mmCIF file with all atom_site columns, C-alpha atoms in Angstrom:
data_model
loop_
_atom_site.group_PDB
_atom_site.id
_atom_site.type_symbol
_atom_site.label_atom_id
_atom_site.label_alt_id
_atom_site.label_comp_id
_atom_site.label_asym_id
_atom_site.label_entity_id
_atom_site.label_seq_id
_atom_site.pdbx_PDB_ins_code
_atom_site.Cartn_x
_atom_site.Cartn_y
_atom_site.Cartn_z
_atom_site.occupancy
_atom_site.B_iso_or_equiv
_atom_site.pdbx_formal_charge
_atom_site.auth_seq_id
_atom_site.auth_comp_id
_atom_site.auth_asym_id
_atom_site.auth_atom_id
_atom_site.pdbx_PDB_model_num
ATOM 1   C CA . HIS A 1 1   ? -153.353 81.302  69.264 1.00 50.00 ? 137 HIS A CA 1
ATOM 2   C CA . LYS A 1 2   ? -154.399 77.741  68.572 1.00 55.00 ? 138 LYS A CA 1
ATOM 3   C CA . ARG A 1 3   ? -154.516 77.818  64.775 1.00 66.00 ? 139 ARG A CA 1
ATOM 4   C CA . ASP A 1 4   ? -150.856 78.850  64.551 1.00 71.00 ? 140 ASP A CA 1
ATOM 5   C CA . ALA A 1 5   ? -149.373 76.501  67.143 1.00 81.00 ? 141 ALA A CA 1
ATOM 6   C CA . SER A 1 6   ? -151.807 73.639  67.766 1.00 84.00 ? 142 SER A CA 1
ATOM 7   C CA . ALA A 1 7   ? -149.525 70.934  66.359 1.00 88.00 ? 143 ALA A CA 1
ATOM 8   C CA . GLN A 1 8   ? -146.577 72.140  68.437 1.00 88.00 ? 144 GLN A CA 1
ATOM 9   C CA . VAL A 1 9   ? -148.725 72.328  71.568 1.00 88.00 ? 145 VAL A CA 1
ATOM 10  C CA . ARG A 1 10  ? -150.088 68.827  70.985 1.00 90.00 ? 146 ARG A CA 1
ATOM 11  C CA . TYR A 1 11  ? -146.553 67.490  70.464 1.00 92.00 ? 147 TYR A CA 1
ATOM 12  C CA . LEU A 1 12  ? -145.338 69.146  73.690 1.00 91.00 ? 148 LEU A CA 1
ATOM 13  C CA . LYS A 1 13  ? -148.251 67.609  75.585 1.00 90.00 ? 149 LYS A CA 1
ATOM 14  C CA . ILE A 1 14  ? -147.340 64.151  74.225 1.00 93.00 ? 150 ILE A CA 1
ATOM 15  C CA . LEU A 1 15  ? -143.675 64.628  75.155 1.00 93.00 ? 151 LEU A CA 1
ATOM 16  C CA . LEU A 1 16  ? -144.522 65.752  78.673 1.00 91.00 ? 152 LEU A CA 1
ATOM 17  C CA . GLY A 1 17  ? -146.931 62.851  79.088 1.00 90.00 ? 153 GLY A CA 1
ATOM 18  C CA . SER A 1 18  ? -144.269 60.368  77.985 1.00 95.00 ? 154 SER A CA 1
ATOM 19  C CA . GLN A 1 19  ? -142.056 61.690  80.799 1.00 94.00 ? 155 GLN A CA 1
ATOM 20  C CA . GLY A 1 20  ? -144.761 61.319  83.446 1.00 93.00 ? 156 GLY A CA 1
ATOM 21  C CA . HIS A 1 21  ? -145.879 64.949  83.505 1.00 91.00 ? 157 HIS A CA 1
ATOM 22  C CA . SER A 1 22  ? -149.384 66.213  82.948 1.00 88.00 ? 158 SER A CA 1
ATOM 23  C CA . ALA A 1 23  ? -150.217 69.170  80.740 1.00 89.00 ? 159 ALA A CA 1
ATOM 24  C CA . PHE A 1 24  ? -153.319 71.335  80.644 1.00 87.00 ? 160 PHE A CA 1
ATOM 25  C CA . VAL A 1 25  ? -154.074 72.688  77.174 1.00 87.00 ? 161 VAL A CA 1
ATOM 26  C CA . ASP A 1 26  ? -156.661 75.438  77.375 1.00 84.00 ? 162 ASP A CA 1
ATOM 27  C CA . SER A 1 27  ? -158.172 74.702  73.964 1.00 82.00 ? 163 SER A CA 1
ATOM 28  C CA . ASP A 1 28  ? -158.968 71.163  75.158 1.00 79.00 ? 164 ASP A CA 1
ATOM 29  C CA . ASN A 1 29  ? -161.144 72.632  77.900 1.00 72.00 ? 165 ASN A CA 1
ATOM 30  C CA . LEU A 1 30  ? -163.176 75.408  76.314 1.00 67.00 ? 166 LEU A CA 1
ATOM 31  C CA . THR A 1 31  ? -166.571 74.112  77.432 1.00 67.00 ? 167 THR A CA 1
ATOM 32  C CA . ASN A 1 32  ? -166.610 76.298  80.543 1.00 68.00 ? 168 ASN A CA 1
ATOM 33  C CA . LEU A 1 33  ? -164.622 79.492  80.082 1.00 67.00 ? 169 LEU A CA 1
ATOM 34  C CA . ASP A 1 34  ? -165.703 80.731  83.514 1.00 72.00 ? 170 ASP A CA 1
ATOM 35  C CA . THR A 1 35  ? -163.353 78.219  85.137 1.00 85.00 ? 171 THR A CA 1
ATOM 36  C CA . LEU A 1 36  ? -160.369 78.844  82.850 1.00 85.00 ? 172 LEU A CA 1
ATOM 37  C CA . PHE A 1 37  ? -158.747 81.514  85.030 1.00 87.00 ? 173 PHE A CA 1
ATOM 38  C CA . SER A 1 38  ? -159.512 79.464  88.137 1.00 90.00 ? 174 SER A CA 1
ATOM 39  C CA . ILE A 1 39  ? -157.611 76.528  86.636 1.00 89.00 ? 175 ILE A CA 1
ATOM 40  C CA . ILE A 1 40  ? -154.635 78.805  85.927 1.00 90.00 ? 176 ILE A CA 1
ATOM 41  C CA . GLN A 1 41  ? -154.855 80.187  89.466 1.00 91.00 ? 177 GLN A CA 1
ATOM 42  C CA . ASN A 1 42  ? -155.187 76.888  91.297 1.00 93.00 ? 178 ASN A CA 1
ATOM 43  C CA . SER A 1 43  ? -154.150 73.907  89.213 1.00 91.00 ? 179 SER A CA 1
ATOM 44  C CA . ILE A 1 44  ? -150.994 74.565  87.214 1.00 91.00 ? 180 ILE A CA 1
ATOM 45  C CA . LYS A 1 45  ? -147.354 75.015  88.195 1.00 91.00 ? 181 LYS A CA 1
ATOM 46  C CA . GLN A 1 46  ? -145.986 76.646  85.051 1.00 93.00 ? 182 GLN A CA 1
ATOM 47  C CA . LEU A 1 47  ? -147.489 78.381  82.028 1.00 92.00 ? 183 LEU A CA 1
ATOM 48  C CA . VAL A 1 48  ? -146.019 77.879  78.569 1.00 92.00 ? 184 VAL A CA 1
ATOM 49  C CA . VAL A 1 49  ? -147.145 80.645  76.244 1.00 91.00 ? 185 VAL A CA 1
ATOM 50  C CA . TYR A 1 50  ? -146.878 80.147  72.504 1.00 89.00 ? 186 TYR A CA 1
ATOM 51  C CA . LEU A 1 51  ? -146.275 83.635  71.151 1.00 89.00 ? 187 LEU A CA 1
ATOM 52  C CA . THR A 1 52  ? -148.225 83.467  67.912 1.00 88.00 ? 188 THR A CA 1
ATOM 53  C CA . LYS A 1 53  ? -149.276 86.368  65.739 1.00 85.00 ? 189 LYS A CA 1
ATOM 54  C CA . ASP A 1 54  ? -152.612 86.762  67.527 1.00 83.00 ? 190 ASP A CA 1
ATOM 55  C CA . VAL A 1 55  ? -152.088 85.412  71.046 1.00 84.00 ? 191 VAL A CA 1
ATOM 56  C CA . LEU A 1 56  ? -151.848 88.777  72.790 1.00 83.00 ? 192 LEU A CA 1
ATOM 57  C CA . THR A 1 57  ? -154.861 90.158  70.945 1.00 81.00 ? 193 THR A CA 1
ATOM 58  C CA . ARG A 1 58  ? -157.117 87.401  72.342 1.00 83.00 ? 194 ARG A CA 1
ATOM 59  C CA . PRO A 1 59  ? -158.664 88.497  75.650 1.00 80.00 ? 195 PRO A CA 1
ATOM 60  C CA . TRP A 1 60  ? -158.777 84.959  77.066 1.00 83.00 ? 196 TRP A CA 1
ATOM 61  C CA . CYS A 1 61  ? -155.090 84.372  76.266 1.00 85.00 ? 197 CYS A CA 1
ATOM 62  C CA . ALA A 1 62  ? -154.079 87.746  77.682 1.00 85.00 ? 198 ALA A CA 1
ATOM 63  C CA . GLY A 1 63  ? -156.181 86.962  80.763 1.00 87.00 ? 199 GLY A CA 1
ATOM 64  C CA . GLU A 1 64  ? -154.411 83.633  81.265 1.00 89.00 ? 200 GLU A CA 1
ATOM 65  C CA . ILE A 1 65  ? -151.039 85.383  81.108 1.00 91.00 ? 201 ILE A CA 1
ATOM 66  C CA . ALA A 1 66  ? -152.204 88.107  83.503 1.00 90.00 ? 202 ALA A CA 1
ATOM 67  C CA . THR A 1 67  ? -153.597 85.510  85.928 1.00 92.00 ? 203 THR A CA 1
ATOM 68  C CA . ALA A 1 68  ? -150.343 83.536  85.878 1.00 93.00 ? 204 ALA A CA 1
ATOM 69  C CA . THR A 1 69  ? -148.338 86.731  86.375 1.00 93.00 ? 205 THR A CA 1
ATOM 70  C CA . ALA A 1 70  ? -150.478 87.795  89.341 1.00 94.00 ? 206 ALA A CA 1
ATOM 71  C CA . LYS A 1 71  ? -150.073 84.321  90.871 1.00 94.00 ? 207 LYS A CA 1
ATOM 72  C CA . GLY A 1 72  ? -146.286 84.441  90.352 1.00 95.00 ? 208 GLY A CA 1
ATOM 73  C CA . LEU A 1 73  ? -146.241 81.274  88.244 1.00 94.00 ? 209 LEU A CA 1
ATOM 74  C CA . ARG A 1 74  ? -143.158 80.347  86.294 1.00 94.00 ? 210 ARG A CA 1
ATOM 75  C CA . MET A 1 75  ? -143.657 81.049  82.620 1.00 93.00 ? 211 MET A CA 1
ATOM 76  C CA . ALA A 1 76  ? -141.883 80.028  79.460 1.00 93.00 ? 212 ALA A CA 1
ATOM 77  C CA . ALA A 1 77  ? -142.446 81.582  76.077 1.00 90.00 ? 213 ALA A CA 1
ATOM 78  C CA . VAL A 1 78  ? -142.111 79.887  72.711 1.00 91.00 ? 214 VAL A CA 1
ATOM 79  C CA . GLN A 1 79  ? -141.882 82.531  70.002 1.00 89.00 ? 215 GLN A CA 1
ATOM 80  C CA . CYS A 1 80  ? -143.557 81.417  66.789 1.00 88.00 ? 216 CYS A CA 1
ATOM 81  C CA . ALA A 1 81  ? -143.058 82.746  63.288 1.00 87.00 ? 217 ALA A CA 1
ATOM 82  C CA . GLY A 1 82  ? -145.166 85.806  62.702 1.00 85.00 ? 218 GLY A CA 1
ATOM 83  C CA . PHE A 1 83  ? -145.153 87.032  66.314 1.00 84.00 ? 219 PHE A CA 1
ATOM 84  C CA . VAL A 1 84  ? -144.814 90.798  66.578 1.00 79.00 ? 220 VAL A CA 1
ATOM 85  C CA . ARG A 1 85  ? -144.269 92.454  69.928 1.00 79.00 ? 221 ARG A CA 1
ATOM 86  C CA . PRO A 1 86  ? -146.921 95.020  70.828 1.00 74.00 ? 222 PRO A CA 1
ATOM 87  C CA . THR A 1 87  ? -145.777 98.589  70.420 1.00 70.00 ? 223 THR A CA 1
ATOM 88  C CA . HIS A 1 88  ? -146.374 101.402 72.862 1.00 65.00 ? 224 HIS A CA 1
ATOM 89  C CA . LEU A 1 89  ? -149.218 102.462 70.540 1.00 63.00 ? 225 LEU A CA 1
ATOM 90  C CA . ASN A 1 90  ? -150.882 99.068  71.055 1.00 60.00 ? 226 ASN A CA 1
ATOM 91  C CA . GLU A 1 91  ? -150.379 99.325  74.804 1.00 63.00 ? 227 GLU A CA 1
ATOM 92  C CA . ASP A 1 92  ? -151.909 102.806 74.893 1.00 66.00 ? 228 ASP A CA 1
ATOM 93  C CA . ASN A 1 93  ? -154.992 101.643 72.947 1.00 66.00 ? 229 ASN A CA 1
ATOM 94  C CA . LEU A 1 94  ? -155.741 98.219  74.431 1.00 63.00 ? 230 LEU A CA 1
ATOM 95  C CA . LEU A 1 95  ? -159.417 98.289  73.493 1.00 60.00 ? 231 LEU A CA 1
ATOM 96  C CA . GLU A 1 96  ? -158.442 98.702  69.846 1.00 64.00 ? 232 GLU A CA 1
ATOM 97  C CA . TYR A 1 97  ? -155.633 96.121  70.092 1.00 59.00 ? 233 TYR A CA 1
ATOM 98  C CA . LEU A 1 98  ? -157.682 93.358  71.733 1.00 64.00 ? 234 LEU A CA 1
ATOM 99  C CA . ASP A 1 99  ? -159.922 91.299  69.489 1.00 64.00 ? 235 ASP A CA 1
ATOM 100 C CA . LEU A 1 100 ? -163.061 91.675  71.594 1.00 60.00 ? 236 LEU A CA 1
ATOM 101 C CA . ALA A 1 101 ? -165.164 90.085  68.846 1.00 65.00 ? 237 ALA A CA 1
ATOM 102 C CA . SER A 1 102 ? -163.473 86.768  69.658 1.00 60.00 ? 238 SER A CA 1
ATOM 103 C CA . MET A 1 103 ? -165.078 86.557  73.082 1.00 58.00 ? 239 MET A CA 1
ATOM 104 C CA . PRO A 1 104 ? -168.717 86.433  74.045 1.00 56.00 ? 240 PRO A CA 1
ATOM 105 C CA . LEU A 1 105 ? -169.647 89.220  76.441 1.00 50.00 ? 241 LEU A CA 1
#
């Protein structure tokens, strides 16, 4: 989630840019969430997921990961301090695990 890894993400974007690569950072483009999954589906080659404490509880983040998985995109994970893998209890109760208050329905 952006509050736990924003500086690292920004630094990675700068490094990639200095090597001639472009980087899409989802939090830079939150004006139209309807197109977010479309961008993942059609415009990126690899997804880097920062595994923060809350990333998997955020529906939009989980949706980005699911979209990339369905597309067969290469993914890399950067595990941040505080990340805790979901347990089978979390997986069995996704509606309780996901922070649905963080997304407008």
